[in-house]
Structures are given as C-alpha cells and as structure tokens.
C-alpha cells in the first residue's frame, strides 16, 4: 500500500473520530495506565497499515472509529426462568444493578410453539426460560420496563415471528411508537437445523417467515435487529473456532440470498443483520476469530453482494462466553474461565456481551451467580484498562498471523459450502452437522486421554466435590401456568380469535403474502402461541430432522 | 457373545444432542449396536422403540431440567409393555440432589457431566455380560513380593526355618532385579533383590528398608480391567499390560490409589497351568 493511501486512510479515520466524538463523547479526556502513562486511542505501525483503521473497511480493527473509548459494549445478560412474573423481577433487579439491555430466555415449549398445556410441553414449562403462552404473559414480563429506553434481545427462532408481534403489541399498549422499539430477535433457523434442534417447520417456509420479518421491520420497526445469525450454538454443539465463523457466515449469506430473492434491496436490510458468537478459552484464537469474521463479512458484502452502504458491510455482533466450557466440578473455577472469555470478546471488539454464571453446568444461575457474572464485565470495563484503546492486540505478530490464518481456513469452508449449493443445501445434506459432530467426538477423546486438560475435570481434581446452592424452578409452576392459559382462553373474545386465525390461515396458504400483520392481529386478540404455530404446522408441515 | 444393542434417546423438547451423539459414537467404537431416536421423543415413543428394537439397554439424555418428570414416565411406559427388565441409564445436566429420586424410580445409574464415555461403555458391558466383566473377584493371590538386600542371606529363613521349597531364581534385567519364588500352597512368596542402583527395589529399600513390597493378584481380562480402573480415575503405574515372568502379562497400580499398598495385577498366558 502506498504512503499516500495510508495517509488518506489515516486522515479519513481522524475525521470520522471527530464526528463520532461529537455524538458520543469519549468517556474521559485522557486515558492513562495505572502508572500514569497515556494510552493512545489506537496503536498502529505504518508497515502494517493494510489492516485499515477502526470504523473503516474491512473493519478488522473494529466497526466504530472510537470503539469503547466512547461507550462500553452493551452488557446484556441472558435471563429468564419460570413465570413471567419471576422473570420480570430478575430483569428489574439486573437493570437496577447497571445492566444496559435485556436478553430474554424462553422455555422450550415457547420456542417450539406449544402452549403450556400441550402434551409435548410436559415437564418443560418454565425450565430453561420463561413460559410465554399469550400476549398476557408478555405484558407481565415487560411490566414497568420502558420499551422506548431499554433494548431487548429475544432468543427465539422458530416462533420468533409470534414473539416479535407480542413485543410490538406490548409497545403499542405502552404508547411507544414502533420506530422507537429497539432490540434483536435471534430468528436464525438454519443454525437450529444444524446445532440446536429448536425448529418447527421445514427450511423453505422458515426462510419465508424470516424474509417477511425483514420486510415488515424495515417498514415499521426500523431500529429492530431482525436476525442474529448465530455461531454460538454451532460452537456449543462441538465445532471449532474456524467452523463456528465459517458456518455462521455461510448461514448469513443464505439469509441475504433469500432476502434478495424475495425482492428486497441489499442495503435496505443488511444494516439490520446482527451476529452472535461464542468465546471459548483459547484467548488469542478467539480474538483473531472475531477480527477475521469482521473482515470476511465486509469483503463478502462489498464485493460479492455489491452493497453500497458501509453500514451493510459491518459485522456487528453479540458474544456469549462458552457454556460448554464450564464444569460442574469446582464451579467457582468457571468465574476465571468466563473472565478470560469475556476479555477475549472485548479485545475482539464485540458490541454486546453476556457472561455466563459459574453454576450453569449444573442449573440455571442463582441471583448471586448472575450478579458475579455481570460484575465480571463491569470489572473488565472499568478497572482493567483494556477498553481504553482500540483493538489493543492489533499488530501483535501472533494475533495478526492467526487472524490471517482463520480468514484463509474460513474461506476454504465457504468455498466448499458454495460448491454444495449454499448453506440451506449443506444443512439439508447434513454437511455441517457431520463436521461439527466429528470435531465434538475428537474433543471428547482428547479430554478422556488427558491430551486436553480441563482443570477440575480430568486434572487438578478435588476428592470432595463442592456443591453450590442451585436455583430450583418451582415444580408447581407448570400447573399454575396451565391454569393461567386456560383462564385466558375462556376470558378472551372468541370471535376475534377465530376470525384472526382464519385470516392468518388464508394468508399462510398463499406464497407471497407477508404474514407478520396477520400474526400481529392474532396476538392482539390473545390467540396463543400454540394456536398460531399450529396453523403453520397444518399448512407448512413439520421438520423432523435428517 | 452377541453385540449389545443400546437405544440412545432424547426425551422432551431439548435439542442439544452433542452428548447423545458422542455417546452413540463412543458405544459403537466399543463394539455395541446403537439406535439413536433423534430429538423430541415422548416417553411412549421411547418405550415403543425400545421394545420394537429389542434393545439390551436404554440410555436417556436430558439437559433441560425435565428429567424428574420424563424419566419416571419412561419407566412407567416400559412397565406397561412388560419391558421393565430393560435396564435404563441416564445422563446430562442432572443435579446430584435429583439422583436418589431417579434411582428410586428404577433408573440404574446417572452419568453426570464429566463422566467419561469409557466408564459408560464399561458399565453397560458389565450390566449385560457380568461374567465377562472386569470386576469379578481376582482368582487368587498370585504372590507376595518382599524386598530384600540379599536373596542368598534371606532365603535360609524361608527354606530352613519355614520349610518352604524354592521354585526358581532368575535375574530380570529389564527391572534390574534378581528374584526367587517360594511356593506356599497355591500362592508364592517372591523375594526381590536389586541388581543395581537403578532398580526400583533399591529405592524402596533405601526409603523403607526390607519388607513387603507388593501384593500380586491373579486376574482374567487384564486389559479391560486396566481400562476400567483408568476410567474410574485410579492411578496406574502401567496403563498397559507389560510382559512378566513366564509369558504372563502384568501391570502395577499406584499405591496413591490403593491406601498405600502397591498392587500388581497379573494374567497368566492362555493354556498356562497356573
């Protein structure tokens, strides 16, 4: 790269810093280390300048010109269990403790579109998240939470369209204009087929629901992130870091293709695409993975899809520390693991972060554990100084080499998936599933042969296990939730529900009607998640795995 | 011996099947036939599949916290089909306080996170073919090893005073020891004298003086026994069997795992009279 070009980039960056600071003043006038050494905004070497600058294509060093010097990442703890009332209390507790965004965990029946009194829901109600059967539960969940001030991430995929509509309906009841609602729905069905298993319908209608959401939100809820393309679960299912990045990006491309095929313009929806990655223990590899993913996505969006708006090029992502890396043995050690992983996410430039709790290999977190997990982020942000300069590992020989290597390896996978015919085809053929499973089995064998050391599990064991206090979901909750949904069914206006569901069924039978307004009408009439999803089950059929 | 048939099942709505898939593959690698149900199976479907497939064992995997509801239901469904003689084991994210309840409901054993696939495979093997198992009692005490500084000086006590018969004296160069066997009924006393300073017997004598060095147990199926001990976290000096005297196979267990006693396991060569 010529010196002139470097100087131009540097000047462009400096100008963007000035304008960014006007909107987001830096947290301090002067950043210093504990020995009072001034910390520069960015370190760079002129020879390494093809890395680019933060906030500039290809965004290897971050998507914003000032990154955390202006504002820390969003600390978004994932929470939800039992009833809407209990979860609402936990949300309000976390907001009081300084959390800056909500992240809702839903129970499995809600995620798979079953009402709490469905036979399939038996034993599962409120277990891994909150049970939401109808708009009524959503109203309780978000009670006294101002939806124009708090952004909400919802981990919901197969039934995302219904939950999004419930969220919109609560916003309407709070009097919040739709264009002020902010948040994210995960809404990534491809990774469900690959790794998490929480699917309902076959791929084609599932992709239609996703593009319907893109289109509806672009017009009506423009600040909502309409999808969070998730590598997290791919990694938890046993992939390595390269596979995580590769399969996530491949899925992202499939969503872009589907949206373009449905007639949307790339720059109309791409800026609202968000990503979700995992952070495991291999510190430098994780940092490099985030940097490489950003660069690869930027190149794909600009060069392959010819997006014009720089916002379409930016890979924005949430990170969660790795649940599967935690051990049930000596659970306090998990605090250390989470700290390392959180640090890697921050050094990798994440936009928001969930830190896992120490007891998550045993059950859902207790309030104490959830607070320690949040405090871990707050200590990294406020005490460690790593947020005071941008991309602090940029220029490290090791990290730059790893970033380049990961880019090459990810691109090899992308080429292979492209040869198969894209991510949807690769999922249907089970390609990604096989790759992940093979890697998971290899990891297990290495652990059993002590070739990979897991502290407390296969080395450094204690004779006596420490058993922490665990959170127990009240077993009577299932019955209470069943009573509640039956009460809602008998109190609502039955004609409204019937009419809304009939209209919805007619729309589902078409191939080109946007389904979201119909779901919204059904939700407003207090149709249940099971009733709405069953209409689609009847018409679309159910996916049964391969 | 017929191949053991295992049904690996995922009850409930949880879609995380990394554990179930790993276990399926590991059991196949241990020579078993595995039928995996796939996701979201109801108790009825699981019991039916177990009967139809005529399996020897059912393995249930659950991570969502629904185990206390779903596992007992599966036991009930098996009973209805007169198939409650099929042993059922469970695993996943299961808090230790729930385990007694599940065992009371008839689940044979719960393998929690961190259990090795090796220990699961061994457990199933024992459950179905107990005779072939690695935990049958050792056949006898093969011999008791006694460290001495000089065999020639020590031996007269055994022969002259106790009237025992010398069976043989030999040098085992690989271990740098000279050994003498004295027969006592169906067992033996083995005297061990170091040949040089590199011998572990020399170190033993320097540290503890003369006395009992090890007890050797005669066993069947040494390799499987070693892999079982290893999977249980027992510290082994020899993770694989090595050649011992007279075509036997031997391996030592570390005293750290045996309350301070050095045990040798030995398996006689097939066809051996011993």
CSV table of N, CA and C in Angstrom, one decimal, chain A residues 284-399:
chain,number,residue,atom,x,y,z
A,284,UNK,N,-6.1,-16.0,22.3
A,284,UNK,CA,-5.7,-15.3,21.1
A,284,UNK,C,-6.5,-15.8,19.9
A,285,UNK,N,-6.8,-17.1,19.9
A,285,UNK,CA,-7.6,-17.6,18.8
A,285,UNK,C,-9.0,-16.9,18.7
A,286,UNK,N,-9.5,-16.7,19.9
A,286,UNK,CA,-10.9,-16.1,19.9
A,286,UNK,C,-10.8,-14.7,19.4
A,287,UNK,N,-9.8,-14.0,19.9
A,287,UNK,CA,-9.7,-12.6,19.5
A,287,UNK,C,-9.5,-12.5,17.9
A,288,UNK,N,-8.7,-13.4,17.4
A,288,UNK,CA,-8.4,-13.4,16.0
A,288,UNK,C,-9.7,-13.8,15.2
A,289,UNK,N,-10.5,-14.7,15.8
A,289,UNK,CA,-11.7,-15.2,15.1
A,289,UNK,C,-12.6,-14.0,14.9
A,290,UNK,N,-12.8,-13.2,15.9
A,290,UNK,CA,-13.7,-12.0,15.8
A,290,UNK,C,-13.2,-11.0,14.7
A,291,UNK,N,-11.9,-10.8,14.7
A,291,UNK,CA,-11.3,-9.9,13.8
A,291,UNK,C,-11.4,-10.4,12.3
A,292,UNK,N,-11.2,-11.7,12.2
A,292,UNK,CA,-11.3,-12.3,10.9
A,292,UNK,C,-12.7,-12.3,10.4
A,293,UNK,N,-13.6,-12.6,11.2
A,293,UNK,CA,-15.0,-12.7,10.8
A,293,UNK,C,-15.5,-11.4,10.3
A,294,UNK,N,-15.1,-10.3,11.0
A,294,UNK,CA,-15.5,-9.0,10.6
A,294,UNK,C,-14.9,-8.7,9.2
A,295,UNK,N,-13.7,-9.0,8.9
A,295,UNK,CA,-13.1,-8.7,7.7
A,295,UNK,C,-13.7,-9.5,6.5
A,296,UNK,N,-14.0,-10.8,6.8
A,296,UNK,CA,-14.5,-11.7,5.8
A,296,UNK,C,-15.9,-11.2,5.4
A,297,UNK,N,-16.7,-10.9,6.4
A,297,UNK,CA,-18.1,-10.4,6.1
A,297,UNK,C,-18.1,-9.1,5.3
A,298,UNK,N,-17.2,-8.2,5.7
A,298,UNK,CA,-17.2,-6.9,5.0
A,298,UNK,C,-16.8,-7.1,3.5
A,299,UNK,N,-15.9,-8.0,3.3
A,299,UNK,CA,-15.5,-8.3,1.9
A,299,UNK,C,-16.6,-8.9,1.1
A,300,UNK,N,-17.3,-9.9,1.7
A,300,UNK,CA,-18.4,-10.5,1.0
A,300,UNK,C,-19.5,-9.5,0.7
A,301,UNK,N,-19.9,-8.7,1.6
A,301,UNK,CA,-21.0,-7.8,1.4
A,301,UNK,C,-20.6,-6.7,0.3
A,302,UNK,N,-19.4,-6.3,0.4
A,302,UNK,CA,-19.0,-5.3,-0.6
A,302,UNK,C,-18.7,-5.9,-2.0
A,303,UNK,N,-17.9,-7.0,-2.0
A,303,UNK,CA,-17.5,-7.5,-3.3
A,303,UNK,C,-18.5,-8.4,-3.9
A,304,UNK,N,-19.1,-9.3,-3.1
A,304,UNK,CA,-20.0,-10.3,-3.8
A,304,UNK,C,-21.4,-9.7,-3.9
A,305,UNK,N,-21.9,-9.1,-2.9
A,305,UNK,CA,-23.3,-8.6,-2.9
A,305,UNK,C,-23.4,-7.1,-3.4
A,306,UNK,N,-22.2,-6.5,-3.5
A,306,UNK,CA,-22.1,-5.1,-4.0
A,306,UNK,C,-23.0,-4.2,-3.3
A,307,UNK,N,-23.0,-4.4,-2.0
A,307,UNK,CA,-23.8,-3.4,-1.1
A,307,UNK,C,-23.0,-2.1,-1.2
A,308,UNK,N,-23.8,-1.0,-1.2
A,308,UNK,CA,-23.2,0.3,-1.3
A,308,UNK,C,-23.0,1.0,0.0
A,309,UNK,N,-24.0,0.8,0.9
A,309,UNK,CA,-24.0,1.5,2.2
A,309,UNK,C,-23.0,0.8,3.1
A,310,UNK,N,-22.0,1.6,3.6
A,310,UNK,CA,-21.0,1.0,4.5
A,310,UNK,C,-21.6,0.3,5.7
A,311,UNK,N,-22.8,0.7,6.1
A,311,UNK,CA,-23.4,0.0,7.3
A,311,UNK,C,-23.7,-1.4,6.9
A,312,UNK,N,-23.9,-1.7,5.6
A,312,UNK,CA,-24.2,-3.1,5.2
A,312,UNK,C,-22.9,-4.0,5.3
A,313,UNK,N,-21.8,-3.3,5.3
A,313,UNK,CA,-20.5,-4.1,5.4
A,313,UNK,C,-20.1,-4.5,6.8
A,314,UNK,N,-20.7,-3.8,7.7
A,314,UNK,CA,-20.2,-4.0,9.1
A,314,UNK,C,-20.8,-5.2,9.8
A,315,UNK,N,-19.9,-6.1,10.3
A,315,UNK,CA,-20.4,-7.2,11.1
A,315,UNK,C,-20.5,-6.8,12.5
A,316,UNK,N,-21.7,-6.6,13.0
A,316,UNK,CA,-21.9,-6.3,14.4
A,316,UNK,C,-22.3,-7.5,15.1
A,317,UNK,N,-21.7,-7.7,16.3
A,317,UNK,CA,-22.0,-9.0,17.0
A,317,UNK,C,-22.1,-8.9,18.5
A,318,UNK,N,-23.0,-9.8,19.0
A,318,UNK,CA,-23.1,-10.1,20.4
A,318,UNK,C,-22.2,-11.3,20.7
A,319,UNK,N,-21.7,-11.3,21.9
A,319,UNK,CA,-20.9,-12.5,22.3
A,319,UNK,C,-21.4,-13.1,23.6
A,320,UNK,N,-21.4,-14.4,23.6
A,320,UNK,CA,-21.7,-15.1,24.9
A,320,UNK,C,-20.5,-15.9,25.2
A,321,UNK,N,-20.1,-15.9,26.5
A,321,UNK,CA,-19.0,-16.8,26.9
A,321,UNK,C,-19.5,-18.3,26.8
A,322,UNK,N,-18.6,-19.2,26.7
A,322,UNK,CA,-18.9,-20.6,26.3
A,322,UNK,C,-19.5,-21.4,27.4
A,323,UNK,N,-20.8,-21.7,27.3
A,323,UNK,CA,-21.5,-22.5,28.3
A,323,UNK,C,-20.8,-23.9,28.4
A,324,UNK,N,-20.5,-24.5,27.2
A,324,UNK,CA,-20.0,-25.9,27.3
A,324,UNK,C,-18.6,-25.9,27.8
A,325,UNK,N,-17.9,-24.8,28.0
A,325,UNK,CA,-16.5,-24.9,28.6
A,325,UNK,C,-16.6,-24.9,30.1
A,326,UNK,N,-17.8,-24.7,30.7
A,326,UNK,CA,-17.9,-24.6,32.1
A,326,UNK,C,-18.0,-26.1,32.7
A,327,UNK,N,-17.5,-26.2,33.9
A,327,UNK,CA,-17.5,-27.6,34.5
A,327,UNK,C,-18.4,-27.6,35.7
A,328,UNK,N,-19.1,-28.7,35.9
A,328,UNK,CA,-19.9,-28.9,37.1
A,328,UNK,C,-18.9,-29.1,38.3
A,329,UNK,N,-17.7,-29.5,38.0
A,329,UNK,CA,-16.7,-29.7,39.1
A,329,UNK,C,-16.1,-28.4,39.5
A,330,UNK,N,-16.0,-28.1,40.8
A,330,UNK,CA,-15.4,-26.9,41.3
A,330,UNK,C,-15.9,-25.7,40.5
A,331,UNK,N,-17.2,-25.4,40.7
A,331,UNK,CA,-17.9,-24.4,39.8
A,331,UNK,C,-17.3,-23.0,39.9
A,332,UNK,N,-16.6,-22.7,41.0
A,332,UNK,CA,-16.0,-21.3,41.1
A,332,UNK,C,-14.9,-21.1,40.1
A,333,UNK,N,-14.3,-22.2,39.6
A,333,UNK,CA,-13.3,-22.0,38.6
A,333,UNK,C,-13.9,-21.4,37.3
A,334,UNK,N,-15.2,-21.6,37.2
A,334,UNK,CA,-15.9,-21.1,36.0
A,334,UNK,C,-15.8,-19.5,35.9
A,335,UNK,N,-15.7,-18.9,37.1
A,335,UNK,CA,-15.6,-17.4,37.1
A,335,UNK,C,-14.3,-17.0,36.3
A,336,UNK,N,-13.2,-17.8,36.6
A,336,UNK,CA,-12.0,-17.5,35.9
A,336,UNK,C,-12.1,-17.7,34.4
A,337,UNK,N,-12.7,-18.8,34.0
A,337,UNK,CA,-12.9,-19.1,32.6
A,337,UNK,C,-13.7,-18.0,31.9
A,338,UNK,N,-14.8,-17.6,32.6
A,338,UNK,CA,-15.7,-16.6,32.0
A,338,UNK,C,-14.9,-15.3,31.9
A,339,UNK,N,-14.0,-15.0,32.8
A,339,UNK,CA,-13.3,-13.7,32.8
A,339,UNK,C,-12.3,-13.7,31.5
A,340,UNK,N,-11.7,-14.8,31.3
A,340,UNK,CA,-10.8,-14.9,30.1
A,340,UNK,C,-11.6,-14.8,28.8
A,341,UNK,N,-12.7,-15.4,28.8
A,341,UNK,CA,-13.5,-15.4,27.6
A,341,UNK,C,-14.1,-14.0,27.3
A,342,UNK,N,-14.5,-13.4,28.4
A,342,UNK,CA,-15.1,-12.1,28.3
A,342,UNK,C,-14.0,-11.1,27.8
A,343,UNK,N,-12.8,-11.3,28.3
A,343,UNK,CA,-11.7,-10.4,27.9
A,343,UNK,C,-11.4,-10.6,26.4
A,344,UNK,N,-11.4,-11.9,26.0
A,344,UNK,CA,-11.2,-12.1,24.5
A,344,UNK,C,-12.3,-11.5,23.7
A,345,UNK,N,-13.5,-11.5,24.2
A,345,UNK,CA,-14.6,-10.9,23.4
A,345,UNK,C,-14.4,-9.3,23.3
A,346,UNK,N,-14.0,-8.7,24.4
A,346,UNK,CA,-13.8,-7.3,24.4
A,346,UNK,C,-12.6,-6.9,23.5
A,347,UNK,N,-11.5,-7.7,23.6
A,347,UNK,CA,-10.3,-7.5,22.8
A,347,UNK,C,-10.7,-7.7,21.3
A,348,UNK,N,-11.7,-8.6,21.1
A,348,UNK,CA,-12.1,-8.8,19.7
A,348,UNK,C,-13.1,-7.8,19.2
A,349,UNK,N,-13.6,-6.9,20.0
A,349,UNK,CA,-14.4,-5.8,19.6
A,349,UNK,C,-15.9,-6.1,19.5
A,350,UNK,N,-16.4,-6.9,20.5
A,350,UNK,CA,-17.8,-7.2,20.5
A,350,UNK,C,-18.7,-6.0,20.8
A,351,UNK,N,-19.9,-6.0,20.3
A,351,UNK,CA,-20.8,-4.9,20.5
A,351,UNK,C,-21.7,-5.1,21.8
A,352,UNK,N,-21.9,-6.4,22.2
A,352,UNK,CA,-22.6,-6.6,23.4
A,352,UNK,C,-22.1,-8.0,23.9
A,353,UNK,N,-22.3,-8.2,25.2
A,353,UNK,CA,-21.7,-9.4,25.8
A,353,UNK,C,-22.6,-10.0,26.9
A,354,UNK,N,-22.7,-11.3,26.9
A,354,UNK,CA,-23.3,-12.0,28.0
A,354,UNK,C,-22.2,-12.8,28.7
A,355,UNK,N,-22.0,-12.7,30.0
A,355,UNK,CA,-21.1,-13.5,30.7
A,355,UNK,C,-21.9,-14.6,31.4
A,356,UNK,N,-21.4,-15.8,31.2
A,356,UNK,CA,-22.1,-16.9,31.9
A,356,UNK,C,-21.9,-17.0,33.4
A,357,UNK,N,-22.8,-17.6,34.1
A,357,UNK,CA,-22.7,-17.7,35.5
A,357,UNK,C,-21.9,-19.0,35.9
A,358,UNK,N,-21.3,-19.0,37.1
A,358,UNK,CA,-20.5,-20.1,37.5
A,358,UNK,C,-21.2,-21.4,37.6
A,359,UNK,N,-22.5,-21.4,37.9
A,359,UNK,CA,-23.3,-22.6,38.2
A,359,UNK,C,-24.0,-23.2,37.0
A,360,UNK,N,-23.7,-22.6,35.8
A,360,UNK,CA,-24.6,-23.0,34.7
A,360,UNK,C,-24.3,-24.4,34.1
A,361,UNK,N,-23.2,-25.1,34.6
A,361,UNK,CA,-23.1,-26.5,34.2
A,361,UNK,C,-24.0,-27.4,35.1
A,362,UNK,N,-24.6,-26.8,36.1
A,362,UNK,CA,-25.5,-27.5,37.0
A,362,UNK,C,-27.0,-27.2,36.9
A,363,UNK,N,-27.2,-25.9,36.6
A,363,UNK,CA,-28.7,-25.5,36.6
A,363,UNK,C,-28.7,-24.0,36.1
A,364,UNK,N,-29.9,-23.4,36.1
A,364,UNK,CA,-30.0,-22.0,35.7
A,364,UNK,C,-29.3,-21.2,36.9
A,365,UNK,N,-28.7,-20.0,36.6
A,365,UNK,CA,-28.0,-19.3,37.6
A,365,UNK,C,-28.9,-18.8,38.8
A,366,UNK,N,-28.3,-18.8,39.9
A,366,UNK,CA,-28.9,-18.1,41.1
A,366,UNK,C,-28.7,-16.6,40.9
A,367,UNK,N,-29.4,-15.8,41.7
A,367,UNK,CA,-29.2,-14.4,41.6
A,367,UNK,C,-27.7,-14.0,42.0
A,368,UNK,N,-27.1,-14.6,43.0
A,368,UNK,CA,-25.7,-14.3,43.3
A,368,UNK,C,-24.8,-14.6,42.1
A,369,UNK,N,-25.0,-15.7,41.5
A,369,UNK,CA,-24.1,-16.1,40.4
A,369,UNK,C,-24.3,-15.1,39.2
A,370,UNK,N,-25.6,-14.8,39.0
A,370,UNK,CA,-25.8,-13.9,37.8
A,370,UNK,C,-25.2,-12.5,38.1
A,371,UNK,N,-25.2,-12.1,39.4
A,371,UNK,CA,-24.6,-10.8,39.7
A,371,UNK,C,-23.0,-10.8,39.5
A,372,UNK,N,-22.4,-11.9,40.0
A,372,UNK,CA,-20.9,-12.1,39.8
A,372,UNK,C,-20.6,-12.0,38.3
A,373,UNK,N,-21.4,-12.7,37.5
A,373,UNK,CA,-21.1,-12.7,36.1
A,373,UNK,C,-21.2,-11.3,35.5
A,374,UNK,N,-22.2,-10.5,35.9
A,374,UNK,CA,-22.3,-9.2,35.4
A,374,UNK,C,-21.1,-8.3,35.9
A,375,UNK,N,-20.8,-8.5,37.2
A,375,UNK,CA,-19.7,-7.8,37.8
A,375,UNK,C,-18.4,-8.0,37.0
A,376,UNK,N,-18.2,-9.3,36.5
A,376,UNK,CA,-17.0,-9.6,35.8
A,376,UNK,C,-16.9,-8.7,34.6
A,377,UNK,N,-18.0,-8.4,33.9
A,377,UNK,CA,-17.9,-7.5,32.7
A,377,UNK,C,-17.6,-6.1,33.2
A,378,UNK,N,-18.2,-5.7,34.3
A,378,UNK,CA,-18.0,-4.3,34.8
A,378,UNK,C,-16.6,-4.1,35.3
A,379,UNK,N,-16.0,-5.1,35.8
A,379,UNK,CA,-14.6,-5.0,36.2
A,379,UNK,C,-13.7,-4.9,35.0
A,380,UNK,N,-13.9,-5.7,34.0
A,380,UNK,CA,-13.1,-5.6,32.8
A,380,UNK,C,-13.3,-4.2,32.2
A,381,UNK,N,-14.5,-3.7,32.2
A,381,UNK,CA,-14.8,-2.4,31.5
A,381,UNK,C,-14.1,-1.3,32.3
A,382,UNK,N,-14.3,-1.3,33.6
A,382,UNK,CA,-14.0,-0.1,34.4
A,382,UNK,C,-12.6,-0.2,35.1
A,383,UNK,N,-12.1,-1.4,35.3
A,383,UNK,CA,-10.8,-1.5,36.0
A,383,UNK,C,-9.6,-1.9,35.3
A,384,UNK,N,-9.9,-2.7,34.2
A,384,UNK,CA,-8.7,-3.4,33.5
A,384,UNK,C,-8.0,-2.4,32.6
A,385,UNK,N,-8.6,-1.4,32.1
A,385,UNK,CA,-8.0,-0.6,31.1
A,385,UNK,C,-8.0,-1.1,29.7
A,386,UNK,N,-8.5,-2.3,29.5
A,386,UNK,CA,-8.4,-2.8,28.1
A,386,UNK,C,-9.3,-2.1,27.1
A,387,UNK,N,-10.3,-1.4,27.7
A,387,UNK,CA,-11.3,-0.7,26.8
A,387,UNK,C,-10.8,0.7,26.5
A,388,UNK,N,-9.6,1.1,26.9
A,388,UNK,CA,-9.1,2.4,26.8
A,388,UNK,C,-8.4,2.7,25.4
A,389,UNK,N,-8.0,1.6,24.8
A,389,UNK,CA,-7.5,1.8,23.4
A,389,UNK,C,-8.2,0.8,22.5
A,390,UNK,N,-8.2,1.2,21.2
A,390,UNK,CA,-8.9,0.3,20.3
A,390,UNK,C,-8.1,-0.9,19.8
A,391,UNK,N,-8.7,-2.0,19.7
A,391,UNK,CA,-8.0,-3.2,19.2
A,391,UNK,C,-6.6,-3.3,19.8
A,392,UNK,N,-6.5,-3.5,21.1
A,392,UNK,CA,-5.2,-3.5,21.7
A,392,UNK,C,-4.3,-4.6,21.3
A,393,UNK,N,-4.8,-5.6,20.7
A,393,UNK,CA,-3.9,-6.7,20.2
A,393,UNK,C,-3.5,-6.5,18.7
A,394,UNK,N,-4.1,-5.5,18.1
A,394,UNK,CA,-3.8,-5.2,16.7
A,394,UNK,C,-2.3,-5.0,16.5
A,395,UNK,N,-1.7,-5.7,15.5
A,395,UNK,CA,-0.3,-5.5,15.3
A,395,UNK,C,0.6,-6.6,16.0
A,396,UNK,N,0.0,-7.3,16.9
A,396,UNK,CA,0.7,-8.4,17.5
A,396,UNK,C,1.0,-9.4,16.4
A,397,UNK,N,2.3,-9.8,16.3
A,397,UNK,CA,2.6,-10.8,15.2
A,397,UNK,C,1.7,-12.0,15.3
A,398,UNK,N,1.5,-12.5,16.5
A,398,UNK,CA,0.7,-13.7,16.7
A,398,UNK,C,-0.7,-13.5,16.3
A,399,UNK,N,-1.3,-12.4,16.8
A,399,UNK,CA,-2.7,-12.2,16.5
A,399,UNK,C,-3.0,-11.9,15.1
